[in-house]
Each structure stands twice: as structure tokens, then as C-alpha cells.
Amino acid sequence: MQLLHLVIAVKTLLCVSDSYTIRSSVSWAVTNDVVDEELDTHSDEAPAVLVDNIGIWKQAYPSSVYRDGSEKKPDQKSKSEDVSSASRVFSYRMEEVKAPSSVPTPPPHEDTARVARYMAHYSDWGHLATISTQEQIKGLPFGNIFSVSDGPADNSTGVPYFYVTPMDNTVTDLRSFPYASLTFSEAEGDFCRKQVYDPEDPRCARLTLTGKMVEVGPDELDFAKEAMFSRHPVMKKWPPGHKWFFMKLVLQQVWLQDWVGGVSVITLEEYFKATPF
């Protein structure tokens, strides 16, 4: 009797699993309507380099949801066609990332200019605040997360570069009012966790760079590409239809809190003279 119950449970589980798909190890129910909608209306969002005779969506969905009868049934699927392919749809080889093998220990907190350059260089992303043009919050602050780079791993400039699309609300904001503040937190890495510092603890440094966001000109376009793509190689696969372009933040103020007892406003001369290495 126990064996019979076990067989029934296994069959039930297999039947239920036919209506699920796996993306990046997260599962959810899929209906034919959802499949049709993504296949029909979102195909232009697939990176061109990934669209082949198999198709990007066929990598993400099991063959059981296809209308094409020529596709293999789940029980005919070869071992090489496992679900891990779905998690690789927007992935990249880690060896492509030209980054240091390990992030060095932060400079002493009293060396504020070096701390600021250290954070600007070793942070992979930051929080960009703009003045919103969205109708419901027009004129109010709006924050967004962006991947950034101030240069390749061995060449820090202190100037943050961005790879953005006109479809982003933040870019719309910047075209109306080009000034913004970019904030980094030392909590992004392991230092604060190892020291058991809360992200709001003043010893867990935070850096805010304020200035004007401008489009990168032709004379430094090659450097901007190297800066961004060497640190974020997956960007090269992003859909070209989104009209990506490069921007940078021309600094006007460097604000840092990296210890108790107040904040430091670092002059641009001190900031650019310092080195993160």
C-alpha cells in the first residue's frame, strides 16, 4: 500500500511539472497565452547574438509548451538539453570580466581622497538620483540602479561611465535636467559584512558624486566601451534595438562619509590626484 501511494505521488508530481518552466532556477506556472505573448511581442528584446536556429525562447521554455509537433517530447529530451541552458541565456563567461582577482583592503579612513577613489573604482554599480519627469512624481527625486565603471581594472579615471538606453525613465529625466547624484556604498562588497557593520554605520563608507551627466563624445567612445564592457561584458549582448549609448558624470562635488564624527567634502583636485591602487 505504501509503495502504491508513492507511485501515485510521483506520477502526480510529474504531471504538475509539465506546466512549469525553469528560468535561472526559479519556476512558475506557464499558460499558452503567456507563451504566445512572449513569443509574439517580446522577440525584439532578445540579444541578436543569441537568436539562432534554436531560438532564445526555445532555450527558456520546455518543448512541451511548443505548438510545433516536430519538437521533441520531454521524455525524448537528450541529456545535453538540460534546463541549465535557460540560466545561460543572458550569461557570460566569467573569464571575460577583466577585474582584479580580489578587491584590496580599503585605504585608511583618514585618507579620504583615496577612499573616495577606491570606492569609485571598485564599485560595479551605484544608485543614481535625478529630478523626475514622470507625471505622477514630476519634480520629485527619483532613484535608479546603474552598472558603472570608471575604467578598466588597471586604469582608474575617477569618472563614472554608464551604458544607457533612451527607454529608461532616468535618461528621460536627464534630458530635461542633466544634473544627478551617484551614490556608492561599501556594503556592496564584503568589507562591511566581515566587520559586522550595518550599511548605515558611518564606518561602512558611502560616497556620493554629484555633477552633470553628458553623452560621451567620439574622442573617448573607445575608452568608454573598454571601461564598461571589460567590467560588464554581458552588456555587449543587450538588444541593439534599445539604442544604447554611453554617458559619463562630470563631477562637481565629492561627498564622503567613512568614519564617525562627520562627513568630508573632497576637492576635485584632491580626488583626481589620489589613486585607488
Short mmCIF file of C-alpha atoms in Angstrom, two decimals:
data_model
loop_
_atom_site.label_atom_id
_atom_site.label_comp_id
_atom_site.label_asym_id
_atom_site.label_seq_id
_atom_site.Cartn_x
_atom_site.Cartn_y
_atom_site.Cartn_z
CA MET A 1 0.00 0.00 0.00
CA GLN A 2 2.84 2.43 0.87
CA LEU A 3 4.51 1.64 -2.45
CA LEU A 4 1.24 2.35 -4.31
CA HIS A 5 0.91 5.74 -2.58
CA LEU A 6 4.49 6.58 -3.51
CA VAL A 7 3.90 5.73 -7.19
CA ILE A 8 0.74 7.88 -7.26
CA ALA A 9 2.60 10.81 -5.66
CA VAL A 10 5.43 10.60 -8.18
CA LYS A 11 3.01 10.48 -11.14
CA THR A 12 1.14 13.49 -9.76
CA LEU A 13 4.36 15.43 -9.37
CA LEU A 14 5.42 14.66 -12.94
CA CYS A 15 2.05 15.76 -14.32
CA VAL A 16 2.17 19.04 -12.45
CA SER A 17 5.72 19.72 -13.61
CA ASP A 18 4.56 19.72 -17.26
CA SER A 19 3.04 23.18 -16.73
CA TYR A 20 6.19 24.75 -15.30
CA THR A 21 9.31 26.20 -16.79
CA ILE A 22 12.63 26.98 -15.18
CA ARG A 23 14.50 30.26 -15.63
CA SER A 24 17.59 30.91 -13.58
CA SER A 25 16.48 28.18 -11.16
CA VAL A 26 13.12 29.91 -10.47
CA SER A 27 9.91 28.15 -11.52
CA TRP A 28 6.44 29.45 -12.21
CA ALA A 29 3.29 28.30 -13.98
CA VAL A 30 3.12 28.91 -17.74
CA THR A 31 -0.04 29.13 -19.81
CA ASN A 32 -0.33 29.02 -23.57
CA ASP A 33 -1.43 32.67 -23.54
CA VAL A 34 1.74 33.73 -21.74
CA VAL A 35 3.90 31.74 -24.14
CA ASP A 36 2.17 33.25 -27.18
CA GLU A 37 2.52 36.77 -25.78
CA GLU A 38 6.25 36.44 -25.13
CA LEU A 39 6.94 34.78 -28.45
CA ASP A 40 4.95 37.33 -30.41
CA THR A 41 5.57 40.65 -28.68
CA HIS A 42 8.93 40.38 -26.93
CA SER A 43 11.13 38.72 -29.51
CA ASP A 44 12.74 42.04 -30.43
CA GLU A 45 14.17 42.25 -26.94
CA ALA A 46 16.35 39.18 -27.43
CA PRO A 47 20.04 39.93 -28.00
CA ALA A 48 20.81 39.45 -31.67
CA VAL A 49 23.83 37.27 -30.96
CA LEU A 50 21.65 34.74 -29.18
CA VAL A 51 18.94 34.38 -31.81
CA ASP A 52 19.84 31.27 -33.81
CA ASN A 53 18.01 28.39 -35.43
CA ILE A 54 17.00 27.14 -31.98
CA GLY A 55 15.70 30.50 -30.77
CA ILE A 56 16.14 32.23 -27.46
CA TRP A 57 12.68 31.37 -26.17
CA LYS A 58 13.07 27.69 -27.04
CA GLN A 59 16.02 27.67 -24.68
CA ALA A 60 13.85 29.05 -21.90
CA TYR A 61 10.69 27.01 -22.40
CA PRO A 62 10.42 23.20 -22.40
CA SER A 63 9.34 21.59 -25.65
CA SER A 64 6.04 20.54 -24.06
CA VAL A 65 4.65 24.07 -24.48
CA TYR A 66 5.50 24.43 -28.19
CA ARG A 67 2.81 24.21 -30.84
CA ASP A 68 5.34 22.68 -33.25
CA GLY A 69 4.77 18.93 -33.31
CA SER A 70 8.24 18.31 -34.65
CA GLU A 71 9.79 19.28 -31.33
CA LYS A 72 10.96 16.52 -29.02
CA LYS A 73 8.70 15.49 -26.21
CA PRO A 74 10.07 15.86 -22.67
CA ASP A 75 10.82 12.14 -22.37
CA GLN A 76 12.81 12.25 -25.62
CA LYS A 77 14.99 15.15 -24.49
CA SER A 78 18.70 14.44 -24.67
CA LYS A 79 20.90 14.86 -21.64
CA SER A 80 22.70 17.76 -23.32
CA GLU A 81 19.43 19.76 -23.50
CA ASP A 82 19.07 20.28 -19.75
CA VAL A 83 17.29 23.21 -18.15
CA SER A 84 20.57 24.86 -17.23
CA SER A 85 20.59 26.36 -20.74
CA ALA A 86 17.81 28.72 -19.63
CA SER A 87 20.01 30.22 -16.94
CA ARG A 88 22.73 30.85 -19.54
CA VAL A 89 20.53 32.83 -21.93
CA PHE A 90 21.82 36.17 -20.64
CA SER A 91 25.01 34.91 -19.01
CA TYR A 92 28.65 35.30 -19.96
CA ARG A 93 31.94 33.59 -19.28
CA MET A 94 33.43 34.84 -16.04
CA GLU A 95 36.91 34.87 -17.59
CA GLU A 96 35.71 37.68 -19.87
CA VAL A 97 35.46 40.01 -16.88
CA LYS A 98 38.73 41.91 -16.65
CA ALA A 99 38.61 42.52 -12.93
CA PRO A 100 41.17 42.08 -10.16
CA SER A 101 41.31 38.60 -8.64
CA SER A 102 40.42 40.16 -5.28
CA VAL A 103 39.41 43.62 -4.14
CA PRO A 104 42.16 45.07 -1.94
CA THR A 105 41.54 46.26 1.59
CA PRO A 106 40.14 49.82 1.73
CA PRO A 107 42.62 52.64 2.39
CA PRO A 108 42.79 54.11 5.92
CA HIS A 109 39.66 56.11 6.65
CA GLU A 110 41.62 59.31 7.29
CA ASP A 111 42.93 59.21 3.71
CA THR A 112 39.59 60.42 2.41
CA ALA A 113 40.56 61.16 -1.20
CA ARG A 114 41.98 57.66 -1.63
CA VAL A 115 38.88 56.12 -0.03
CA ALA A 116 36.69 58.03 -2.49
CA ARG A 117 38.75 56.89 -5.49
CA TYR A 118 38.80 53.33 -4.12
CA MET A 119 35.01 53.24 -3.92
CA ALA A 120 34.52 54.84 -7.34
CA HIS A 121 36.83 52.28 -8.93
CA TYR A 122 35.91 49.03 -7.19
CA SER A 123 32.12 49.55 -7.18
CA ASP A 124 30.36 47.79 -10.04
CA TRP A 125 27.05 49.58 -9.56
CA GLY A 126 25.56 52.59 -7.86
CA HIS A 127 22.33 54.48 -7.15
CA LEU A 128 21.68 57.42 -9.48
CA ALA A 129 19.25 60.12 -8.30
CA THR A 130 17.58 62.51 -10.75
CA ILE A 131 14.71 65.00 -10.80
CA SER A 132 11.75 63.09 -12.17
CA THR A 133 9.77 63.94 -15.29
CA GLN A 134 7.23 61.19 -14.64
CA GLU A 135 3.76 62.69 -14.49
CA GLN A 136 2.82 61.36 -11.05
CA ILE A 137 6.07 62.43 -9.37
CA LYS A 138 7.17 65.30 -11.63
CA GLY A 139 9.77 67.49 -9.96
CA LEU A 140 10.45 64.98 -7.17
CA PRO A 141 13.63 62.95 -6.61
CA PHE A 142 13.78 59.58 -8.39
CA GLY A 143 16.47 56.94 -7.82
CA ASN A 144 17.60 54.11 -10.07
CA ILE A 145 20.33 51.46 -10.05
CA PHE A 146 23.01 51.52 -12.76
CA SER A 147 26.06 49.47 -13.58
CA VAL A 148 29.08 51.75 -13.74
CA SER A 149 32.80 51.77 -14.42
CA ASP A 150 35.45 54.44 -14.01
CA GLY A 151 37.77 52.50 -16.31
CA PRO A 152 39.23 49.02 -16.85
CA ALA A 153 40.53 47.16 -13.80
CA ASP A 154 44.05 48.53 -14.21
CA ASN A 155 43.14 52.07 -15.28
CA SER A 156 41.04 54.15 -12.88
CA THR A 157 39.96 57.62 -14.02
CA GLY A 158 37.62 58.55 -11.16
CA VAL A 159 34.97 59.46 -13.76
CA PRO A 160 31.93 57.13 -13.77
CA TYR A 161 30.79 55.86 -17.18
CA PHE A 162 27.34 54.46 -17.97
CA TYR A 163 25.72 52.43 -20.75
CA VAL A 164 22.11 53.59 -21.03
CA THR A 165 19.01 53.48 -23.21
CA PRO A 166 16.55 56.29 -24.07
CA MET A 167 13.81 53.91 -22.91
CA ASP A 168 14.92 54.41 -19.28
CA ASN A 169 12.98 56.91 -17.16
CA THR A 170 16.26 58.20 -15.74
CA VAL A 171 17.56 59.10 -19.21
CA THR A 172 14.33 60.99 -19.87
CA ASP A 173 14.89 62.87 -16.61
CA LEU A 174 18.46 63.73 -17.59
CA ARG A 175 17.37 65.15 -20.93
CA SER A 176 15.14 67.53 -19.04
CA PHE A 177 17.61 68.36 -16.26
CA PRO A 178 21.08 66.82 -16.70
CA TYR A 179 22.32 67.00 -13.10
CA ALA A 180 22.38 63.92 -10.88
CA SER A 181 23.95 62.33 -7.81
CA LEU A 182 25.55 58.88 -7.88
CA THR A 183 25.90 57.04 -4.56
CA PHE A 184 28.13 54.06 -3.77
CA SER A 185 28.12 52.02 -0.57
CA GLU A 186 30.95 49.94 0.82
CA ALA A 187 28.22 47.48 1.78
CA GLU A 188 28.32 46.30 -1.86
CA GLY A 189 31.44 44.26 -1.13
CA ASP A 190 32.49 42.01 1.75
CA PHE A 191 34.23 44.57 3.95
CA CYS A 192 31.21 45.74 5.97
CA ARG A 193 29.87 42.19 6.37
CA LYS A 194 33.21 40.96 7.66
CA GLN A 195 33.40 43.86 10.11
CA VAL A 196 29.72 43.34 11.07
CA TYR A 197 28.93 46.94 10.10
CA ASP A 198 25.35 47.86 9.25
CA PRO A 199 25.14 49.65 5.86
CA GLU A 200 24.12 52.83 7.72
CA ASP A 201 27.05 52.57 10.13
CA PRO A 202 29.32 55.55 9.30
CA ARG A 203 32.31 53.20 9.32
CA CYS A 204 30.72 51.44 6.32
CA ALA A 205 31.72 54.11 3.85
CA ARG A 206 29.33 55.79 1.45
CA LEU A 207 30.31 58.06 -1.41
CA THR A 208 28.10 60.47 -3.36
CA LEU A 209 29.37 62.02 -6.57
CA THR A 210 27.30 64.93 -7.88
CA GLY A 211 27.60 66.56 -11.27
CA LYS A 212 26.33 66.82 -14.82
CA MET A 213 25.53 63.76 -16.92
CA VAL A 214 26.72 64.15 -20.51
CA GLU A 215 26.87 61.89 -23.54
CA VAL A 216 30.33 60.54 -24.27
CA GLY A 217 31.87 62.19 -27.32
CA PRO A 218 33.52 60.41 -30.27
CA ASP A 219 37.02 61.14 -28.98
CA GLU A 220 36.56 58.96 -25.88
CA LEU A 221 33.99 56.48 -27.14
CA ASP A 222 36.55 53.66 -27.44
CA PHE A 223 37.64 54.18 -23.85
CA ALA A 224 34.04 54.21 -22.62
CA LYS A 225 33.42 50.89 -24.40
CA GLU A 226 36.52 49.34 -22.88
CA ALA A 227 35.61 50.70 -19.44
CA MET A 228 32.08 49.33 -19.46
CA PHE A 229 32.43 46.12 -21.46
CA SER A 230 35.56 44.93 -19.65
CA ARG A 231 33.74 45.18 -16.33
CA HIS A 232 30.24 44.26 -17.57
CA PRO A 233 30.76 42.02 -20.65
CA VAL A 234 27.12 40.90 -20.72
CA MET A 235 26.24 44.42 -21.92
CA LYS A 236 27.61 43.53 -25.35
CA LYS A 237 24.68 41.10 -25.70
CA TRP A 238 21.96 43.60 -24.82
CA PRO A 239 19.36 44.16 -27.60
CA PRO A 240 20.60 46.77 -30.09
CA GLY A 241 17.02 47.87 -30.75
CA HIS A 242 17.10 49.70 -27.42
CA LYS A 243 19.59 52.20 -28.89
CA TRP A 244 22.15 52.00 -26.09
CA PHE A 245 24.70 54.81 -25.76
CA PHE A 246 27.39 55.92 -23.32
CA MET A 247 27.22 58.69 -20.73
CA LYS A 248 29.57 59.94 -18.04
CA LEU A 249 29.23 62.04 -14.90
CA VAL A 250 31.23 65.28 -15.00
CA LEU A 251 31.90 65.84 -11.30
CA GLN A 252 31.12 68.98 -9.32
CA GLN A 253 31.23 67.60 -5.76
CA VAL A 254 32.68 64.59 -3.97
CA TRP A 255 30.92 63.79 -0.67
CA LEU A 256 32.19 61.02 1.60
CA GLN A 257 31.31 59.54 4.96
CA ASP A 258 33.74 56.83 6.01
CA TRP A 259 34.01 57.27 9.79
CA VAL A 260 32.17 58.63 12.82
CA GLY A 261 32.21 62.34 13.53
CA GLY A 262 31.10 63.97 10.30
CA VAL A 263 31.50 63.91 6.54
CA SER A 264 34.19 65.03 4.12
CA VAL A 265 33.70 67.19 1.04
CA ILE A 266 36.78 66.41 -1.05
CA THR A 267 38.03 68.92 -3.58
CA LEU A 268 38.14 67.75 -7.18
CA GLU A 269 41.88 68.39 -7.25
CA GLU A 270 42.47 66.06 -4.29
CA TYR A 271 40.09 63.47 -5.69
CA PHE A 272 41.69 63.23 -9.13
CA LYS A 273 45.21 63.35 -7.71
CA ALA A 274 44.55 60.32 -5.48
CA THR A 275 44.78 56.72 -6.65
CA PRO A 276 42.69 53.70 -5.62
CA PHE A 277 45.59 51.24 -6.03
#
